[in-house]
Amino acid sequence: MKALLAAIMIAGCLLTGAAPPAQARDLIVSASERGAYRSVQAAIDALPADGGVVRIAPGTWREKLTISGPGVTLIGTGKRPDATILVYGDSAKSAGGTFNSATVTASGDDLRIANLTIQNDWWLVPGNPPSQAVALSLTGDRAVVTRVRLLGHQDTLFANKGKNGRMARHYFSNCYIEGHVDFIFGNAKAYFRECRIHGLAHGDVWYTAQSRASAEEDSGYVFDRCTLTADPAARNVSLGRPWRDYASVVFLRTRMDAQVMPEGWREWYPGTSNRLPTTRYAEYRSFGRGANPAARAAPARQLTREEAAGWSLRRFFDGDIGWIDAGLKQLRRG
């Protein structure tokens, strides 16, 4: 009887043009489809307390989104990730700080995103001053992001711990992430597999600014079989700089097609700060024009095969990867 009533209610909504009730777990966002939500945030807000799926039609959705509840899944329904674009244009200067600038701010656990683009276009507006401008701020645990484009300039992706210092685990696969200054930053435990990381034309490009603050913290970024590229006009291209003293970044089997400077890593403030000595920076079998193991800045290391095995996906997450498998399985179904 409950199922019949729910079906009648949904059918009624489709006839009247009203949004479907929250009990319908897959909510549709479309500018033209009858019965669909007309904004992404409205659909997110209509989900049950334990989350659900929001399917977003192709188009450009200019919204600033907040996802605070658990179990939310966002899926673009176009043929490619560039068909569905979530975009906004705030910055640290306009929004009162870097952490208020994100186009999408997601603090809920078990977030899943696939087949869409998240963009911060602050830098593309003539007359806007240079500023931090986040596309995706991700602080919930067990996030799975696949086939997603993250577009920005300075501070594109904030992959960080959750509230009260709770560690957050993130998994990215087959994504495209672009920017220039510190554009993948924060202190999450994040694994990037087969992603393309692209540096935009700028006087200084830092792919990462990881912020592990102590040797005891179980955090860091791992890039596995990724590809690093950069615009020809990009200058001083480096793998990263330490936002905090114990920054941890490891590149495994990474194709470095970008013009990475020979030393690879840079000090936070050259000549002023002294953070490199306590960092955990390492590579294993990097290749391409930007790979230069003999010239890397100390104490960055080239890992042995046995050491690299310690940074595999399963080892990195201490054997707990069921949440990744479940997330990818759902997102592959579409």
CSV table of C-alpha atoms in Angstrom, one decimal:
chain,number,residue,atom,x,y,z
A,1,MET,CA,0.0,0.0,0.0
A,2,LYS,CA,2.9,2.4,0.9
A,3,ALA,CA,4.5,1.7,-2.5
A,4,LEU,CA,1.2,2.4,-4.3
A,5,LEU,CA,0.7,5.7,-2.5
A,6,ALA,CA,4.2,6.8,-3.3
A,7,ALA,CA,3.8,6.0,-7.0
A,8,ILE,CA,0.5,8.0,-7.0
A,9,MET,CA,2.2,10.9,-5.4
A,10,ILE,CA,5.1,11.0,-7.8
A,11,ALA,CA,2.7,10.6,-10.8
A,12,GLY,CA,0.7,13.5,-9.4
A,13,CYS,CA,3.8,15.7,-9.1
A,14,LEU,CA,4.8,14.9,-12.7
A,15,LEU,CA,1.3,16.0,-13.9
A,16,THR,CA,1.3,19.3,-11.9
A,17,GLY,CA,4.9,20.2,-12.4
A,18,ALA,CA,5.7,20.1,-8.7
A,19,ALA,CA,8.9,18.7,-7.4
A,20,PRO,CA,8.7,15.0,-6.4
A,21,PRO,CA,8.7,14.2,-2.6
A,22,ALA,CA,11.8,13.4,-0.7
A,23,GLN,CA,10.8,9.7,-0.6
A,24,ALA,CA,11.8,9.4,-4.3
A,25,ARG,CA,15.5,8.7,-3.7
A,26,ASP,CA,16.6,9.7,-7.2
A,27,LEU,CA,15.8,13.3,-7.7
A,28,ILE,CA,16.1,15.0,-11.0
A,29,VAL,CA,17.5,18.5,-11.7
A,30,SER,CA,16.5,19.9,-15.1
A,31,ALA,CA,15.6,23.3,-16.6
A,32,SER,CA,12.9,21.7,-18.8
A,33,GLU,CA,11.7,18.4,-17.5
A,34,ARG,CA,8.3,18.5,-15.9
A,35,GLY,CA,8.4,17.6,-12.2
A,36,ALA,CA,12.1,18.2,-11.9
A,37,TYR,CA,13.9,20.5,-9.5
A,38,ARG,CA,15.0,23.7,-11.0
A,39,SER,CA,18.1,24.1,-8.9
A,40,VAL,CA,20.7,21.6,-7.6
A,41,GLN,CA,20.6,23.0,-4.1
A,42,ALA,CA,16.8,22.6,-3.9
A,43,ALA,CA,17.2,18.9,-4.8
A,44,ILE,CA,20.0,18.4,-2.2
A,45,ASP,CA,17.8,20.0,0.4
A,46,ALA,CA,14.9,17.7,-0.5
A,47,LEU,CA,16.8,14.5,0.1
A,48,PRO,CA,16.0,12.4,3.2
A,49,ALA,CA,18.2,12.6,6.2
A,50,ASP,CA,20.3,9.7,5.1
A,51,GLY,CA,20.9,11.1,1.6
A,52,GLY,CA,20.1,9.8,-1.9
A,53,VAL,CA,20.9,10.4,-5.5
A,54,VAL,CA,20.6,13.7,-7.4
A,55,ARG,CA,20.8,13.4,-11.2
A,56,ILE,CA,21.7,16.7,-12.9
A,57,ALA,CA,20.8,17.3,-16.5
A,58,PRO,CA,23.3,18.8,-18.9
A,59,GLY,CA,23.6,22.6,-18.7
A,60,THR,CA,25.4,25.3,-16.7
A,61,TRP,CA,24.1,25.5,-13.2
A,62,ARG,CA,25.3,28.8,-11.5
A,63,GLU,CA,24.9,28.0,-7.9
A,64,LYS,CA,26.9,28.0,-4.7
A,65,LEU,CA,26.2,24.6,-3.2
A,66,THR,CA,26.3,23.2,0.4
A,67,ILE,CA,26.2,19.5,1.2
A,68,SER,CA,26.2,18.9,4.9
A,69,GLY,CA,24.2,15.6,5.2
A,70,PRO,CA,25.5,12.1,4.7
A,71,GLY,CA,25.0,9.8,1.7
A,72,VAL,CA,24.6,12.3,-1.0
A,73,THR,CA,25.4,11.3,-4.6
A,74,LEU,CA,25.6,13.8,-7.5
A,75,ILE,CA,25.6,12.4,-11.0
A,76,GLY,CA,25.7,14.4,-14.3
A,77,THR,CA,23.4,12.8,-16.9
A,78,GLY,CA,25.2,14.1,-20.0
A,79,LYS,CA,27.4,12.0,-22.2
A,80,ARG,CA,30.6,13.6,-20.8
A,81,PRO,CA,31.7,15.4,-17.6
A,82,ASP,CA,31.8,18.8,-19.5
A,83,ALA,CA,28.1,18.5,-20.3
A,84,THR,CA,27.0,19.3,-16.7
A,85,ILE,CA,28.7,22.3,-15.1
A,86,LEU,CA,28.3,23.5,-11.5
A,87,VAL,CA,29.9,26.9,-11.4
A,88,TYR,CA,30.1,29.9,-9.1
A,89,GLY,CA,32.5,32.8,-8.8
A,90,ASP,CA,33.3,33.6,-5.2
A,91,SER,CA,36.8,34.2,-3.8
A,92,ALA,CA,38.6,34.8,-0.5
A,93,LYS,CA,38.2,38.5,-1.2
A,94,SER,CA,34.5,38.5,-2.1
A,95,ALA,CA,33.3,35.8,0.4
A,96,GLY,CA,35.4,36.7,3.5
A,97,GLY,CA,38.0,34.0,3.4
A,98,THR,CA,39.3,31.1,1.3
A,99,PHE,CA,37.1,28.5,3.1
A,100,ASN,CA,33.9,30.5,2.3
A,101,SER,CA,34.7,30.7,-1.4
A,102,ALA,CA,34.0,27.2,-2.7
A,103,THR,CA,31.5,26.6,-5.4
A,104,VAL,CA,30.7,23.2,-3.7
A,105,THR,CA,31.2,22.8,0.0
A,106,ALA,CA,30.7,19.2,1.1
A,107,SER,CA,31.1,18.2,4.7
A,108,GLY,CA,28.8,15.2,4.8
A,109,ASP,CA,30.2,11.7,4.9
A,110,ASP,CA,29.9,9.2,2.1
A,111,LEU,CA,29.7,11.8,-0.7
A,112,ARG,CA,29.8,10.4,-4.3
A,113,ILE,CA,30.2,12.5,-7.4
A,114,ALA,CA,30.5,11.4,-11.0
A,115,ASN,CA,30.4,12.7,-14.6
A,116,LEU,CA,30.2,16.5,-14.1
A,117,THR,CA,32.3,19.6,-13.8
A,118,ILE,CA,32.7,21.8,-10.7
A,119,GLN,CA,34.2,25.2,-11.5
A,120,ASN,CA,35.1,28.4,-9.7
A,121,ASP,CA,35.3,31.1,-12.4
A,122,TRP,CA,36.4,34.1,-10.3
A,123,TRP,CA,39.7,34.4,-12.2
A,124,LEU,CA,37.9,34.5,-15.5
A,125,VAL,CA,36.0,37.7,-14.8
A,126,PRO,CA,37.9,40.8,-16.1
A,127,GLY,CA,38.8,43.2,-13.3
A,128,ASN,CA,38.7,40.6,-10.4
A,129,PRO,CA,41.9,40.8,-8.4
A,130,PRO,CA,44.0,37.6,-7.9
A,131,SER,CA,42.6,35.6,-5.0
A,132,GLN,CA,42.1,32.1,-3.6
A,133,ALA,CA,39.0,30.7,-5.2
A,134,VAL,CA,38.0,27.2,-4.3
A,135,ALA,CA,35.9,25.0,-6.7
A,136,LEU,CA,35.4,22.0,-4.4
A,137,SER,CA,35.8,22.0,-0.6
A,138,LEU,CA,35.7,18.4,0.7
A,139,THR,CA,35.9,17.6,4.4
A,140,GLY,CA,33.6,14.6,4.9
A,141,ASP,CA,34.8,11.0,5.3
A,142,ARG,CA,34.7,8.3,2.6
A,143,ALA,CA,34.2,10.5,-0.4
A,144,VAL,CA,34.4,8.9,-3.9
A,145,VAL,CA,34.8,11.3,-6.9
A,146,THR,CA,35.2,9.8,-10.4
A,147,ARG,CA,35.1,11.2,-13.9
A,148,VAL,CA,34.8,14.8,-12.6
A,149,ARG,CA,36.5,18.0,-13.8
A,150,LEU,CA,37.6,20.4,-11.1
A,151,LEU,CA,38.4,23.8,-12.7
A,152,GLY,CA,39.9,26.8,-11.0
A,153,HIS,CA,43.1,28.7,-10.6
A,154,GLN,CA,44.4,29.3,-7.0
A,155,ASP,CA,43.3,26.7,-4.5
A,156,THR,CA,41.0,24.7,-6.8
A,157,LEU,CA,40.5,21.6,-4.6
A,158,PHE,CA,40.5,21.8,-0.8
A,159,ALA,CA,40.8,18.1,0.4
A,160,ASN,CA,40.9,18.5,4.2
A,161,LYS,CA,40.1,16.9,7.5
A,162,GLY,CA,36.6,17.3,9.0
A,163,LYS,CA,35.3,19.1,12.0
A,164,ASN,CA,37.3,18.9,15.2
A,165,GLY,CA,40.3,17.4,13.4
A,166,ARG,CA,38.5,14.2,12.4
A,167,MET,CA,40.5,12.5,9.6
A,168,ALA,CA,38.7,12.4,6.2
A,169,ARG,CA,39.4,9.8,3.5
A,170,HIS,CA,38.9,10.7,-0.1
A,171,TYR,CA,39.3,8.8,-3.4
A,172,PHE,CA,39.6,10.4,-6.8
A,173,SER,CA,39.8,8.5,-10.1
A,174,ASN,CA,39.9,9.5,-13.7
A,175,CYS,CA,39.4,13.1,-12.8
A,176,TYR,CA,40.8,16.3,-14.4
A,177,ILE,CA,42.0,19.0,-12.0
A,178,GLU,CA,43.5,22.3,-13.1
A,179,GLY,CA,44.9,25.4,-11.4
A,180,HIS,CA,48.2,27.1,-10.6
A,181,VAL,CA,48.9,28.2,-7.1
A,182,ASP,CA,48.6,25.4,-4.4
A,183,PHE,CA,45.6,24.1,-6.3
A,184,ILE,CA,45.3,20.8,-4.5
A,185,PHE,CA,45.6,21.6,-0.8
A,186,GLY,CA,44.6,20.6,2.7
A,187,ASN,CA,45.1,17.8,5.1
A,188,ALA,CA,42.9,14.9,4.1
A,189,LYS,CA,44.0,11.3,3.5
A,190,ALA,CA,43.4,11.4,-0.2
A,191,TYR,CA,44.3,9.0,-3.0
A,192,PHE,CA,44.3,10.1,-6.7
A,193,ARG,CA,44.3,7.3,-9.3
A,194,GLU,CA,44.7,7.9,-13.0
A,195,CYS,CA,43.9,11.6,-12.8
A,196,ARG,CA,45.2,14.3,-15.0
A,197,ILE,CA,46.6,17.3,-13.0
A,198,HIS,CA,47.1,20.4,-15.2
A,199,GLY,CA,49.0,23.6,-14.3
A,200,LEU,CA,47.7,26.7,-15.9
A,201,ALA,CA,49.9,29.5,-17.3
A,202,HIS,CA,51.2,31.5,-14.3
A,203,GLY,CA,54.5,32.8,-12.9
A,204,ASP,CA,54.5,30.0,-10.3
A,205,VAL,CA,52.7,26.7,-10.3
A,206,TRP,CA,52.5,24.4,-7.3
A,207,TYR,CA,50.5,21.2,-7.8
A,208,THR,CA,50.1,20.5,-4.1
A,209,ALA,CA,50.1,22.3,-0.7
A,210,GLN,CA,49.5,19.5,1.7
A,211,SER,CA,49.2,20.5,5.4
A,212,ARG,CA,50.0,17.5,7.6
A,213,ALA,CA,51.0,19.3,10.9
A,214,SER,CA,52.7,16.6,12.9
A,215,ALA,CA,54.6,13.3,12.3
A,216,GLU,CA,51.8,11.5,14.1
A,217,GLU,CA,49.0,12.6,11.8
A,218,ASP,CA,47.7,9.9,9.5
A,219,SER,CA,47.2,12.0,6.4
A,220,GLY,CA,48.7,12.7,3.1
A,221,TYR,CA,48.1,12.7,-0.7
A,222,VAL,CA,49.0,9.8,-3.0
A,223,PHE,CA,49.0,10.2,-6.8
A,224,ASP,CA,49.0,6.7,-8.5
A,225,ARG,CA,49.4,6.5,-12.3
A,226,CYS,CA,48.4,10.1,-12.8
A,227,THR,CA,49.6,12.5,-15.5
A,228,LEU,CA,51.0,15.9,-14.8
A,229,THR,CA,50.7,18.5,-17.6
A,230,ALA,CA,51.1,22.3,-17.8
A,231,ASP,CA,50.5,25.1,-20.2
A,232,PRO,CA,53.6,26.1,-22.2
A,233,ALA,CA,53.6,29.5,-20.5
A,234,ALA,CA,53.5,28.0,-16.9
A,235,ARG,CA,56.7,28.9,-15.0
A,236,ASN,CA,58.5,27.6,-11.9
A,237,VAL,CA,56.4,24.4,-12.0
A,238,SER,CA,56.8,22.3,-8.9
A,239,LEU,CA,55.3,19.2,-7.4
A,240,GLY,CA,54.4,21.1,-4.3
A,241,ARG,CA,55.3,23.1,-1.3
A,242,PRO,CA,54.6,22.3,2.4
A,243,TRP,CA,51.7,24.3,3.8
A,244,ARG,CA,52.6,22.8,7.1
A,245,ASP,CA,55.8,21.3,8.4
A,246,TYR,CA,55.1,17.6,7.9
A,247,ALA,CA,53.4,17.8,4.5
A,248,SER,CA,53.1,14.3,2.9
A,249,VAL,CA,52.8,13.7,-0.8
A,250,VAL,CA,53.8,10.6,-2.8
A,251,PHE,CA,53.8,10.2,-6.6
A,252,LEU,CA,53.6,6.6,-7.9
A,253,ARG,CA,54.3,5.7,-11.5
A,254,THR,CA,53.3,9.2,-12.5
A,255,ARG,CA,53.8,10.5,-16.1
A,256,MET,CA,55.3,14.0,-15.7
A,257,ASP,CA,54.8,15.6,-19.1
A,258,ALA,CA,54.9,19.1,-17.5
A,259,GLN,CA,58.1,21.2,-17.3
A,260,VAL,CA,58.6,20.4,-13.6
A,261,MET,CA,61.7,22.2,-12.2
A,262,PRO,CA,64.6,19.7,-11.6
A,263,GLU,CA,64.4,20.0,-7.8
A,264,GLY,CA,60.7,19.1,-7.9
A,265,TRP,CA,59.8,20.5,-4.5
A,266,ARG,CA,60.0,24.1,-3.2
A,267,GLU,CA,60.1,25.7,0.3
A,268,TRP,CA,56.9,27.4,1.4
A,269,TYR,CA,58.6,30.8,1.6
A,270,PRO,CA,62.1,30.4,0.1
A,271,GLY,CA,64.7,32.0,2.2
A,272,THR,CA,62.3,32.5,5.1
A,273,SER,CA,60.6,29.2,6.1
A,274,ASN,CA,62.4,25.9,6.7
A,275,ARG,CA,59.7,23.2,6.3
A,276,LEU,CA,61.2,20.9,3.7
A,277,PRO,CA,63.5,19.0,6.2
A,278,THR,CA,60.5,17.5,8.0
A,279,THR,CA,58.3,16.8,4.9
A,280,ARG,CA,57.4,13.3,3.6
A,281,TYR,CA,57.9,13.8,-0.1
A,282,ALA,CA,58.6,10.8,-2.4
A,283,GLU,CA,58.3,9.4,-5.9
A,284,TYR,CA,58.4,5.9,-7.4
A,285,ARG,CA,59.2,5.4,-11.1
A,286,SER,CA,58.2,8.9,-12.3
A,287,PHE,CA,58.7,9.2,-16.0
A,288,GLY,CA,58.5,11.9,-18.7
A,289,ARG,CA,60.2,15.3,-19.3
A,290,GLY,CA,59.5,16.4,-15.7
A,291,ALA,CA,61.0,13.3,-14.0
A,292,ASN,CA,64.4,14.1,-12.7
A,293,PRO,CA,65.1,11.8,-9.7
A,294,ALA,CA,68.8,12.7,-9.3
A,295,ALA,CA,68.1,16.4,-8.9
A,296,ARG,CA,65.2,16.4,-6.5
A,297,ALA,CA,65.5,18.6,-3.4
A,298,ALA,CA,66.4,16.9,-0.2
A,299,PRO,CA,64.9,15.2,1.8
A,300,ALA,CA,62.5,14.0,-1.0
A,301,ARG,CA,63.1,10.4,-1.7
A,302,GLN,CA,63.0,7.9,-4.6
A,303,LEU,CA,61.2,4.8,-3.2
A,304,THR,CA,62.2,1.2,-3.7
A,305,ARG,CA,59.7,-1.3,-5.0
A,306,GLU,CA,59.1,-2.6,-1.5
A,307,GLU,CA,58.6,0.9,-0.1
A,308,ALA,CA,56.2,1.9,-2.9
A,309,ALA,CA,54.1,-1.1,-2.1
A,310,GLY,CA,53.4,0.5,1.3
A,311,TRP,CA,51.6,3.3,-0.5
A,312,SER,CA,49.2,1.1,-2.5
A,313,LEU,CA,45.5,1.9,-2.2
A,314,ARG,CA,44.8,-0.9,0.2
A,315,ARG,CA,47.8,-0.2,2.4
A,316,PHE,CA,47.2,3.5,2.4
A,317,PHE,CA,43.7,3.0,3.7
A,318,ASP,CA,44.7,0.2,6.1
A,319,GLY,CA,42.8,-2.4,4.2
A,320,ASP,CA,39.5,-0.6,4.5
A,321,ILE,CA,38.5,0.0,0.9
A,322,GLY,CA,35.0,-1.4,0.8
A,323,TRP,CA,33.6,2.2,0.7
A,324,ILE,CA,35.6,2.8,-2.5
A,325,ASP,CA,34.4,-0.4,-4.1
A,326,ALA,CA,30.8,0.4,-3.2
A,327,GLY,CA,31.0,4.0,-4.4
A,328,LEU,CA,32.5,3.1,-7.7
A,329,LYS,CA,30.0,0.3,-8.3
A,330,GLN,CA,27.1,2.7,-7.7
A,331,LEU,CA,28.6,5.4,-9.9
A,332,ARG,CA,29.3,3.0,-12.8
A,333,ARG,CA,25.7,2.0,-12.8
A,334,GLY,CA,24.9,5.7,-13.3
